[in-house]
Amino acid sequence: MRGLFKSKNKESSNMPTTQQQAQTQQQTQVQPTQQQLAQQQAQARQQYQQQAHQQQHLSFQHELEQLNELIAQRTVEIEQEKKTKERYQMELAEAQKVFKDKEAEYSAIEHSFFEHTRAIRATDDDLSTIRDSFKLLKYSIARLLMTLNKKADRARATQKFVSTWPKLNIVDPTTGEMEPSFVNLLAEKLVHEHLVKHVFSVPIYPGLKVNAAYQALNDWLQSHSSQFSVRLRQQMAAVVAKSSKDSEIHQAAQKEKQNIATLIYDDLAEIYHPFLRENDAAVDEEKRYYNKICDIVDKCLKLTVAMRGQEVEITTIGIEEGKEKFQEETMTEVKGRTNGLVRFLICPTFMGGDLEHGFLEKGKVVITGN
């Protein structure tokens, strides 16, 4: 019994060990299944990552192929544009060469023409001789009027001057009279205005039928900055200078000279009334004032031809009477004064080119007293 009990106890003591082994074996069987699951999950993740990487690689490769195609297309276009540009550059270079050749050819023709026309001078005058001629002309006019000093009808002269220049301040507002010294000065002014208007301001030469046509052409040439306008003016002057006395040019000029002289004579006869006409009726023809005036106009005609033949264009410079200040650089005053407003202009300023290297004949003015 005791041995049986012990045996039972022994068996009883061995039972937990067997259960434990079974449990351990069961756990051992379960544990590999979890590992396998973990491995499967790891494999699945790895496989997913591989597939994602492959997909990304394929997408990148596709984009790269598209980019390469675009680069190839742009390369072709650039090559085409490069060839087009090279063609245009060749055409431009050829056109520029043709243009330079034509320009050189034109310059040679122009130079030859200018040299040819330069050799054809209207007169032998230059700017210094023209300046001397101006001084002689102004002296001739002043001397002519000095011979008429105190021969004027002051009332008629005042009326004449006021009607001719209504805005000119020449009459004393208090007395209504004009200074006696103004008579000869204003008569001189009147003569110069006729000469400027009818001789010096004429495009080429008084009496020419082509004056208006020349002026239109000259304006057009100057608006296009063409030097040919200078040559054209010189050529026209040369034609006038070389015309014979029986030519249409000379005859038309002589007729115009008589018309201009008559205008001046009639104005002076009104100022120096009745002396001028009475004197001319009593003396020989060569001593008449009308002939003296014709000589003055003739001097102007010769002077204007000399002026038109120069390289520089000599023109009159306007002076605003009653408003402009005296400018010693371009004016002289009858009494030598140098400060004040220009009361009235006797003879305008003639200028050509610039003050330093061109032509200048100062204007003659009367200024207001200080």
Tab-separated table of N, CA and C in Angstrom, residues 177-334:
chain	number	residue	atom	x	y	z
A	177	GLU	N	4.647	166.400	-82.322
A	177	GLU	CA	5.652	166.637	-83.348
A	177	GLU	C	6.767	165.595	-83.264
A	178	MET	N	7.519	165.516	-84.316
A	178	MET	CA	8.616	164.576	-84.415
A	178	MET	C	9.940	165.314	-84.318
A	179	GLU	N	10.919	164.670	-83.711
A	179	GLU	CA	12.236	165.291	-83.618
A	179	GLU	C	12.783	165.577	-85.022
A	180	PRO	N	13.332	166.754	-85.277
A	180	PRO	CA	13.855	167.079	-86.620
A	180	PRO	C	14.915	166.101	-87.110
A	181	SER	N	15.731	165.557	-86.196
A	181	SER	CA	16.803	164.638	-86.608
A	181	SER	C	16.261	163.296	-87.096
A	182	PHE	N	14.985	163.025	-86.754
A	182	PHE	CA	14.392	161.753	-87.156
A	182	PHE	C	14.035	161.715	-88.649
A	183	VAL	N	13.906	162.880	-89.282
A	183	VAL	CA	13.426	162.904	-90.671
A	183	VAL	C	14.360	162.113	-91.576
A	184	ASN	N	15.644	162.476	-91.572
A	184	ASN	CA	16.595	161.779	-92.445
A	184	ASN	C	16.783	160.310	-92.029
A	185	LEU	N	16.759	160.069	-90.710
A	185	LEU	CA	16.939	158.695	-90.234
A	185	LEU	C	15.778	157.802	-90.676
A	186	LEU	N	14.568	158.311	-90.572
A	186	LEU	CA	13.406	157.522	-90.982
A	186	LEU	C	13.311	157.408	-92.504
A	187	ALA	N	13.774	158.425	-93.208
A	187	ALA	CA	13.842	158.327	-94.673
A	187	ALA	C	14.854	157.252	-95.068
A	188	GLU	N	15.970	157.199	-94.345
A	188	GLU	CA	16.969	156.153	-94.579
A	188	GLU	C	16.381	154.768	-94.281
A	189	LYS	N	15.612	154.695	-93.214
A	189	LYS	CA	14.933	153.442	-92.860
A	189	LYS	C	13.996	153.002	-93.988
A	190	LEU	N	13.270	153.959	-94.545
A	190	LEU	CA	12.317	153.667	-95.620
A	190	LEU	C	13.030	153.117	-96.864
A	191	VAL	N	14.176	153.721	-97.195
A	191	VAL	CA	14.951	153.250	-98.353
A	191	VAL	C	15.433	151.813	-98.125
A	192	HIS	N	15.971	151.548	-96.939
A	192	HIS	CA	16.475	150.206	-96.629
A	192	HIS	C	15.352	149.169	-96.641
A	193	GLU	N	14.192	149.521	-96.166
A	193	GLU	CA	13.074	148.574	-96.168
A	193	GLU	C	12.687	148.194	-97.597
A	194	HIS	N	12.683	149.171	-98.495
A	194	HIS	CA	12.391	148.875	-99.907
A	194	HIS	C	13.453	147.936	-100.490
A	195	LEU	N	14.700	148.201	-100.181
A	195	LEU	CA	15.780	147.381	-100.730
A	195	LEU	C	15.746	145.951	-100.178
A	196	VAL	N	15.475	145.840	-98.892
A	196	VAL	CA	15.394	144.500	-98.285
A	196	VAL	C	14.220	143.718	-98.870
A	197	LYS	N	13.075	144.375	-98.959
A	197	LYS	CA	11.872	143.691	-99.440
A	197	LYS	C	11.962	143.302	-100.908
A	198	HIS	N	12.446	144.212	-101.735
A	198	HIS	CA	12.377	144.002	-103.187
A	198	HIS	C	13.678	143.484	-103.808
A	199	VAL	N	14.772	143.475	-103.039
A	199	VAL	CA	16.036	142.975	-103.591
A	199	VAL	C	16.608	141.836	-102.735
A	200	PHE	N	16.991	142.159	-101.497
A	200	PHE	CA	17.701	141.181	-100.671
A	200	PHE	C	16.830	139.988	-100.249
A	201	SER	N	15.537	140.188	-100.108
A	201	SER	CA	14.652	139.096	-99.688
A	201	SER	C	14.107	138.287	-100.851
A	202	VAL	N	14.403	138.709	-102.072
A	202	VAL	CA	13.988	137.930	-103.248
A	202	VAL	C	14.810	136.638	-103.279
A	203	PRO	N	14.188	135.485	-103.557
A	203	PRO	CA	14.905	134.201	-103.489
A	203	PRO	C	16.227	134.176	-104.235
A	204	ILE	N	16.244	134.634	-105.482
A	204	ILE	CA	17.490	134.644	-106.250
A	204	ILE	C	17.813	136.040	-106.761
A	205	TYR	N	16.934	136.577	-107.575
A	205	TYR	CA	17.246	137.855	-108.240
A	205	TYR	C	15.940	138.502	-108.678
A	206	PRO	N	15.815	139.812	-108.479
A	206	PRO	CA	14.577	140.507	-108.866
A	206	PRO	C	14.252	140.323	-110.343
A	207	GLY	N	12.991	140.042	-110.621
A	207	GLY	CA	12.532	139.926	-112.000
A	207	GLY	C	12.558	138.525	-112.569
A	208	LEU	N	13.214	137.571	-111.901
A	208	LEU	CA	13.282	136.203	-112.424
A	208	LEU	C	11.926	135.499	-112.304
A	209	LYS	N	11.537	134.830	-113.366
A	209	LYS	CA	10.268	134.099	-113.343
A	209	LYS	C	10.338	132.870	-112.441
A	210	VAL	N	11.540	132.369	-112.206
A	210	VAL	CA	11.698	131.117	-111.455
A	210	VAL	C	11.936	131.351	-109.962
A	211	ASN	N	11.792	132.594	-109.503
A	211	ASN	CA	12.039	132.872	-108.081
A	211	ASN	C	11.172	132.005	-107.169
A	212	ALA	N	9.870	131.949	-107.431
A	212	ALA	CA	8.947	131.189	-106.577
A	212	ALA	C	9.240	129.694	-106.661
A	213	ALA	N	9.502	129.211	-107.887
A	213	ALA	CA	9.800	127.773	-108.061
A	213	ALA	C	11.101	127.404	-107.353
A	214	TYR	N	12.110	128.279	-107.475
A	214	TYR	CA	13.378	128.028	-106.789
A	214	TYR	C	13.169	127.991	-105.281
A	215	GLN	N	12.381	128.927	-104.746
A	215	GLN	CA	12.160	128.980	-103.301
A	215	GLN	C	11.509	127.701	-102.798
A	216	ALA	N	10.523	127.186	-103.547
A	216	ALA	CA	9.846	125.948	-103.160
A	216	ALA	C	10.827	124.778	-103.156
A	217	LEU	N	11.649	124.686	-104.206
A	217	LEU	CA	12.636	123.605	-104.283
A	217	LEU	C	13.694	123.750	-103.201
A	218	ASN	N	14.141	124.966	-102.959
A	218	ASN	CA	15.155	125.209	-101.934
A	218	ASN	C	14.640	124.831	-100.549
A	219	ASP	N	13.405	125.195	-100.246
A	219	ASP	CA	12.808	124.830	-98.949
A	219	ASP	C	12.732	123.319	-98.799
A	220	TRP	N	12.372	122.630	-99.862
A	220	TRP	CA	12.259	121.173	-99.819
A	220	TRP	C	13.630	120.539	-99.594
A	221	LEU	N	14.648	121.026	-100.284
A	221	LEU	CA	15.995	120.485	-100.122
A	221	LEU	C	16.513	120.713	-98.708
A	222	GLN	N	16.284	121.902	-98.166
A	222	GLN	CA	16.752	122.196	-96.810
A	222	GLN	C	16.012	121.375	-95.767
A	223	SER	N	14.728	121.103	-95.997
A	223	SER	CA	13.960	120.276	-95.054
A	223	SER	C	14.477	118.848	-95.024
A	224	HIS	N	15.178	118.433	-96.091
A	224	HIS	CA	15.771	117.095	-96.145
A	224	HIS	C	17.285	117.147	-95.936
A	225	SER	N	17.764	118.263	-95.404
A	225	SER	CA	19.184	118.433	-95.047
A	225	SER	C	20.121	118.138	-96.213
A	226	SER	N	19.737	118.584	-97.384
A	226	SER	CA	20.558	118.354	-98.570
A	226	SER	C	21.481	119.541	-98.808
A	227	GLN	N	22.764	119.249	-99.021
A	227	GLN	CA	23.721	120.301	-99.325
A	227	GLN	C	23.553	120.829	-100.747
A	228	PHE	N	22.776	120.136	-101.533
A	228	PHE	CA	22.567	120.567	-102.911
A	228	PHE	C	21.884	121.930	-102.974
A	229	SER	N	21.164	122.296	-101.897
A	229	SER	CA	20.506	123.607	-101.890
A	229	SER	C	21.531	124.729	-102.033
A	230	VAL	N	22.721	124.541	-101.431
A	230	VAL	CA	23.785	125.541	-101.544
A	230	VAL	C	24.285	125.612	-102.986
A	231	ARG	N	24.539	124.433	-103.571
A	231	ARG	CA	25.036	124.392	-104.941
A	231	ARG	C	24.003	124.953	-105.922
A	232	LEU	N	22.746	124.651	-105.679
A	232	LEU	CA	21.693	125.159	-106.557
A	232	LEU	C	21.644	126.677	-106.511
A	233	ARG	N	21.732	127.239	-105.297
A	233	ARG	CA	21.729	128.701	-105.159
A	233	ARG	C	22.926	129.311	-105.887
A	234	GLN	N	24.102	128.696	-105.724
A	234	GLN	CA	25.299	129.223	-106.382
A	234	GLN	C	25.202	129.119	-107.904
A	235	GLN	N	24.631	128.026	-108.380
A	235	GLN	CA	24.479	127.860	-109.818
A	235	GLN	C	23.517	128.899	-110.399
A	236	MET	N	22.426	129.132	-109.666
A	236	MET	CA	21.459	130.132	-110.120
A	236	MET	C	22.109	131.514	-110.167
A	237	ALA	N	22.910	131.824	-109.158
A	237	ALA	CA	23.605	133.120	-109.132
A	237	ALA	C	24.593	133.224	-110.287
A	238	ALA	N	25.259	132.115	-110.595
A	238	ALA	CA	26.214	132.121	-111.701
A	238	ALA	C	25.513	132.365	-113.040
A	239	VAL	N	24.347	131.771	-113.202
A	239	VAL	CA	23.577	131.988	-114.431
A	239	VAL	C	23.210	133.460	-114.579
A	240	VAL	N	22.781	134.066	-113.466
A	240	VAL	CA	22.416	135.489	-113.500
A	240	VAL	C	23.639	136.344	-113.808
A	241	ALA	N	24.758	136.029	-113.139
A	241	ALA	CA	25.961	136.847	-113.298
A	241	ALA	C	26.512	136.789	-114.723
A	242	LYS	N	26.338	135.637	-115.368
A	242	LYS	CA	26.912	135.459	-116.703
A	242	LYS	C	25.923	135.776	-117.830
A	243	SER	N	24.733	136.245	-117.464
A	243	SER	CA	23.742	136.569	-118.496
A	243	SER	C	24.150	137.850	-119.228
A	244	SER	N	23.896	137.880	-120.499
A	244	SER	CA	24.265	139.043	-121.314
A	244	SER	C	23.242	140.165	-121.142
A	245	LYS	N	23.605	141.358	-121.587
A	245	LYS	CA	22.730	142.517	-121.409
A	245	LYS	C	21.449	142.435	-122.236
A	246	ASP	N	21.481	141.659	-123.308
A	246	ASP	CA	20.277	141.524	-124.113
A	246	ASP	C	19.467	140.273	-123.754
A	247	SER	N	19.873	139.606	-122.673
A	247	SER	CA	19.159	138.402	-122.249
A	247	SER	C	17.865	138.769	-121.530
A	248	GLU	N	16.970	137.793	-121.433
A	248	GLU	CA	15.690	137.997	-120.744
A	248	GLU	C	15.911	138.292	-119.274
A	249	ILE	N	16.929	137.649	-118.684
A	249	ILE	CA	17.228	137.858	-117.262
A	249	ILE	C	17.612	139.306	-117.007
A	250	HIS	N	18.539	139.813	-117.805
A	250	HIS	CA	19.014	141.183	-117.615
A	250	HIS	C	17.900	142.201	-117.859
A	251	GLN	N	17.122	141.994	-118.903
A	251	GLN	CA	16.042	142.929	-119.222
A	251	GLN	C	14.972	142.937	-118.129
A	252	ALA	N	14.643	141.747	-117.604
A	252	ALA	CA	13.651	141.673	-116.519
A	252	ALA	C	14.175	142.362	-115.265
A	253	ALA	N	15.473	142.198	-115.003
A	253	ALA	CA	16.076	142.832	-113.826
A	253	ALA	C	16.099	144.345	-113.967
A	254	GLN	N	16.404	144.829	-115.154
A	254	GLN	CA	16.420	146.273	-115.376
A	254	GLN	C	15.032	146.883	-115.190
A	255	LYS	N	14.034	146.160	-115.660
A	255	LYS	CA	12.670	146.638	-115.483
A	255	LYS	C	12.296	146.671	-114.006
A	256	GLU	N	12.711	145.629	-113.285
A	256	GLU	CA	12.427	145.579	-111.848
A	256	GLU	C	13.207	146.666	-111.112
A	257	LYS	N	14.416	146.943	-111.565
A	257	LYS	CA	15.219	148.003	-110.946
A	257	LYS	C	14.514	149.352	-111.053
A	258	GLN	N	13.955	149.639	-112.211
A	258	GLN	CA	13.229	150.894	-112.405
A	258	GLN	C	11.983	150.963	-111.522
A	259	ASN	N	11.310	149.816	-111.366
A	259	ASN	CA	10.118	149.785	-110.497
A	259	ASN	C	10.492	150.076	-109.043
A	260	ILE	N	11.583	149.448	-108.586
A	260	ILE	CA	12.032	149.649	-107.200
A	260	ILE	C	12.488	151.099	-107.006
A	261	ALA	N	13.232	151.617	-107.957
A	261	ALA	CA	13.702	153.008	-107.862
A	261	ALA	C	12.531	153.975	-107.835
A	262	THR	N	11.502	153.681	-108.600
A	262	THR	CA	10.320	154.560	-108.629
A	262	THR	C	9.603	154.550	-107.283
A	263	LEU	N	9.493	153.350	-106.654
A	263	LEU	CA	8.860	153.268	-105.322
A	263	LEU	C	9.620	154.126	-104.320
A	264	ILE	N	10.938	153.998	-104.312
A	264	ILE	CA	11.759	154.777	-103.381
A	264	ILE	C	11.666	156.272	-103.696
A	265	TYR	N	11.752	156.620	-104.965
A	265	TYR	CA	11.710	158.022	-105.375
A	265	TYR	C	10.385	158.668	-104.980
A	266	ASP	N	9.280	157.979	-105.203
A	266	ASP	CA	7.960	158.539	-104.867
A	266	ASP	C	7.836	158.773	-103.362
A	267	ASP	N	8.351	157.849	-102.555
A	267	ASP	CA	8.295	158.025	-101.098
A	267	ASP	C	9.152	159.204	-100.656
A	268	LEU	N	10.348	159.321	-101.214
A	268	LEU	CA	11.220	160.440	-100.848
A	268	LEU	C	10.661	161.769	-101.350
A	269	ALA	N	10.014	161.750	-102.506
A	269	ALA	CA	9.410	162.982	-103.040
A	269	ALA	C	8.287	163.458	-102.140
A	270	GLU	N	7.590	162.524	-101.495
A	270	GLU	CA	6.525	162.902	-100.570
A	270	GLU	C	7.100	163.497	-99.293
A	271	ILE	N	8.241	163.000	-98.858
A	271	ILE	CA	8.882	163.498	-97.628
A	271	ILE	C	9.572	164.843	-97.889
A	272	TYR	N	10.328	164.911	-98.981
A	272	TYR	CA	11.082	166.123	-99.302
A	272	TYR	C	10.320	166.904	-100.385
A	273	HIS	N	9.120	167.257	-100.006
A	273	HIS	CA	8.216	167.986	-100.911
A	273	HIS	C	8.377	169.502	-100.698
A	274	PRO	N	8.411	170.270	-101.766
A	274	PRO	CA	8.356	169.913	-103.199
A	274	PRO	C	9.746	169.858	-103.838
A	275	PHE	N	10.780	169.951	-102.968
A	275	PHE	CA	12.135	170.144	-103.483
A	275	PHE	C	12.557	169.057	-104.470
A	276	LEU	N	12.322	167.812	-104.145
A	276	LEU	CA	12.886	166.700	-104.925
A	276	LEU	C	12.440	166.732	-106.392
A	277	ARG	N	11.145	166.852	-106.612
A	277	ARG	CA	10.650	166.831	-107.997
A	277	ARG	C	11.037	168.134	-108.729
A	278	GLU	N	11.019	169.252	-108.013
A	278	GLU	CA	11.388	170.525	-108.648
A	278	GLU	C	12.853	170.513	-109.053
A	279	ASN	N	13.684	169.937	-108.198
A	279	ASN	CA	15.114	169.856	-108.519
A	279	ASN	C	15.349	168.972	-109.745
A	280	ASP	N	14.682	167.820	-109.789
A	280	ASP	CA	14.898	166.903	-110.921
A	280	ASP	C	14.379	167.471	-112.236
A	281	ALA	N	13.383	168.328	-112.127
A	281	ALA	CA	12.851	168.946	-113.352
A	281	ALA	C	13.784	170.029	-113.895
A	282	ALA	N	14.681	170.524	-113.023
A	282	ALA	CA	15.520	171.657	-113.426
A	282	ALA	C	16.952	171.263	-113.776
A	283	VAL	N	17.373	170.054	-113.436
A	283	VAL	CA	18.775	169.674	-113.665
A	283	VAL	C	18.877	168.630	-114.775
A	284	ASP	N	20.129	168.380	-115.202
A	284	ASP	CA	20.356	167.356	-116.223
A	284	ASP	C	20.031	165.965	-115.666
A	285	GLU	N	19.835	165.028	-116.575
A	285	GLU	CA	19.383	163.691	-116.180
A	285	GLU	C	20.355	163.006	-115.226
A	286	GLU	N	21.648	163.135	-115.500
A	286	GLU	CA	22.627	162.417	-114.655
A	286	GLU	C	22.718	162.998	-113.247
A	287	LYS	N	22.197	164.213	-113.043
A	287	LYS	CA	22.225	164.841	-111.720
A	287	LYS	C	20.923	164.667	-110.948
A	288	ARG	N	19.954	164.042	-111.564
A	288	ARG	CA	18.652	163.878	-110.917
A	288	ARG	C	18.727	162.838	-109.786
A	289	TYR	N	17.905	163.038	-108.781
A	289	TYR	CA	17.859	162.110	-107.653
A	289	TYR	C	17.357	160.733	-108.095
A	290	TYR	N	16.515	160.695	-109.092
A	290	TYR	CA	16.012	159.415	-109.567
A	290	TYR	C	17.168	158.555	-110.075
A	291	ASN	N	18.095	159.163	-110.801
A	291	ASN	CA	19.259	158.425	-111.297
A	291	ASN	C	20.172	157.960	-110.162
A	292	LYS	N	20.289	158.824	-109.150
A	292	LYS	CA	21.106	158.442	-107.988
A	292	LYS	C	20.489	157.243	-107.268
A	293	ILE	N	19.159	157.257	-107.204
A	293	ILE	CA	18.463	156.126	-106.583
A	293	ILE	C	18.629	154.864	-107.429
A	294	CYS	N	18.584	155.020	-108.750
A	294	CYS	CA	18.808	153.867	-109.647
A	294	CYS	C	20.207	153.278	-109.437
A	295	ASP	N	21.194	154.161	-109.221
A	295	ASP	CA	22.555	153.680	-108.964
A	295	ASP	C	22.610	152.860	-107.671
A	296	ILE	N	21.892	153.324	-106.655
A	296	ILE	CA	21.852	152.596	-105.381
A	296	ILE	C	21.203	151.219	-105.564
A	297	VAL	N	20.094	151.189	-106.296
A	297	VAL	CA	19.427	149.902	-106.547
A	297	VAL	C	20.337	148.986	-107.353
A	298	ASP	N	21.065	149.549	-108.296
A	298	ASP	CA	21.989	148.755	-109.109
A	298	ASP	C	23.093	148.141	-108.245
A	299	LYS	N	23.592	148.911	-107.277
A	299	LYS	CA	24.586	148.378	-106.330
A	299	LYS	C	24.002	147.185	-105.570
A	300	CYS	N	22.751	147.314	-105.186
A	300	CYS	CA	22.078	146.229	-104.457
A	300	CYS	C	21.946	144.978	-105.314
A	301	LEU	N	21.624	145.156	-106.581
A	301	LEU	CA	21.484	144.014	-107.479
A	301	LEU	C	22.810	143.267	-107.623
A	302	LYS	N	23.897	144.010	-107.780
A	302	LYS	CA	25.215	143.384	-107.894
A	302	LYS	C	25.600	142.696	-106.581
A	303	LEU	N	25.255	143.336	-105.472
A	303	LEU	CA	25.586	142.781	-104.164
A	303	LEU	C	24.815	141.491	-103.893
A	304	THR	N	23.564	141.456	-104.297
A	304	THR	CA	22.762	140.256	-104.033
A	304	THR	C	23.253	139.064	-104.835
A	305	VAL	N	23.758	139.309	-106.066
A	305	VAL	CA	24.343	138.208	-106.845
A	305	VAL	C	25.594	137.674	-106.139
A	306	ALA	N	26.422	138.573	-105.631
A	306	ALA	CA	27.617	138.152	-104.894
A	306	ALA	C	27.249	137.367	-103.642
A	307	MET	N	26.208	137.797	-102.941
A	307	MET	CA	25.751	137.098	-101.738
A	307	MET	C	25.264	135.693	-102.056
A	308	ARG	N	24.491	135.553	-103.146
A	308	ARG	CA	23.933	134.242	-103.504
A	308	ARG	C	25.015	133.261	-103.943
A	309	GLY	N	26.170	133.769	-104.336
A	309	GLY	CA	27.236	132.889	-104.800
A	309	GLY	C	28.144	132.366	-103.705
A	310	GLN	N	27.892	132.728	-102.440
A	310	GLN	CA	28.770	132.309	-101.345
A	310	GLN	C	28.351	130.943	-100.771
A	311	GLU	N	29.280	130.336	-100.026
A	311	GLU	CA	28.972	129.053	-99.369
A	311	GLU	C	27.916	129.230	-98.280
A	312	VAL	N	28.015	130.325	-97.531
A	312	VAL	CA	27.040	130.586	-96.477
A	312	VAL	C	25.887	131.402	-97.046
A	313	GLU	N	24.707	131.176	-96.516
A	313	GLU	CA	23.535	131.944	-96.935
A	313	GLU	C	23.427	133.196	-96.067
A	314	ILE	N	23.499	134.362	-96.692
A	314	ILE	CA	23.457	135.635	-95.970
A	314	ILE	C	22.021	136.155	-95.982
A	315	THR	N	21.467	136.336	-94.796
A	315	THR	CA	20.080	136.794	-94.663
A	315	THR	C	19.996	137.903	-93.622
A	316	THR	N	18.857	138.565	-93.592
A	316	THR	CA	18.635	139.621	-92.592
A	316	THR	C	18.136	139.008	-91.288
A	317	ILE	N	18.509	139.633	-90.181
A	317	ILE	CA	18.079	139.194	-88.852
A	317	ILE	C	17.085	140.216	-88.307
A	318	GLY	N	15.922	139.744	-87.958
A	318	GLY	CA	14.881	140.649	-87.470
A	318	GLY	C	15.216	141.244	-86.112
A	319	ILE	N	14.822	142.480	-85.926
A	319	ILE	CA	14.992	143.182	-84.647
A	319	ILE	C	13.630	143.746	-84.249
A	320	GLU	N	13.178	143.416	-83.060
A	320	GLU	CA	11.850	143.834	-82.608
A	320	GLU	C	11.924	145.253	-82.029
A	321	GLU	N	11.360	146.176	-82.766
A	321	GLU	CA	11.419	147.585	-82.356
A	321	GLU	C	10.539	147.846	-81.137
A	322	GLY	N	11.063	148.646	-80.215
A	322	GLY	CA	10.322	149.014	-79.012
A	322	GLY	C	10.365	147.983	-77.909
A	323	LYS	N	10.918	146.791	-78.171
A	323	LYS	CA	10.946	145.727	-77.166
A	323	LYS	C	12.338	145.127	-76.961
A	324	GLU	N	13.096	145.024	-78.017
A	324	GLU	CA	14.397	144.358	-77.939
A	324	GLU	C	15.470	145.302	-77.415
A	325	LYS	N	16.317	144.765	-76.539
A	325	LYS	CA	17.412	145.556	-76.005
A	325	LYS	C	18.544	145.661	-77.029
A	326	PHE	N	19.283	146.749	-76.920
A	326	PHE	CA	20.422	146.949	-77.806
A	326	PHE	C	21.463	145.868	-77.560
A	327	GLN	N	21.952	145.267	-78.657
A	327	GLN	CA	22.975	144.222	-78.575
A	327	GLN	C	24.191	144.673	-79.386
A	328	GLU	N	25.246	144.941	-78.665
A	328	GLU	CA	26.430	145.503	-79.309
A	328	GLU	C	27.059	144.538	-80.308
A	329	GLU	N	26.838	143.224	-80.116
A	329	GLU	CA	27.428	142.229	-81.020
A	329	GLU	C	26.835	142.306	-82.426
A	330	THR	N	25.571	142.741	-82.538
A	330	THR	CA	24.904	142.723	-83.842
A	330	THR	C	24.337	144.077	-84.258
A	331	MET	N	24.558	145.118	-83.471
A	331	MET	CA	23.956	146.421	-83.781
A	331	MET	C	24.959	147.559	-83.577
A	332	THR	N	24.700	148.664	-84.293
A	332	THR	CA	25.390	149.927	-84.031
A	332	THR	C	24.320	151.002	-83.845
A	333	GLU	N	24.594	151.964	-82.980
A	333	GLU	CA	23.623	153.025	-82.694
A	333	GLU	C	24.113	154.332	-83.294
A	334	VAL	N	23.205	155.128	-83.835
A	334	VAL	CA	23.593	156.324	-84.586
A	334	VAL	C	24.381	157.320	-83.742
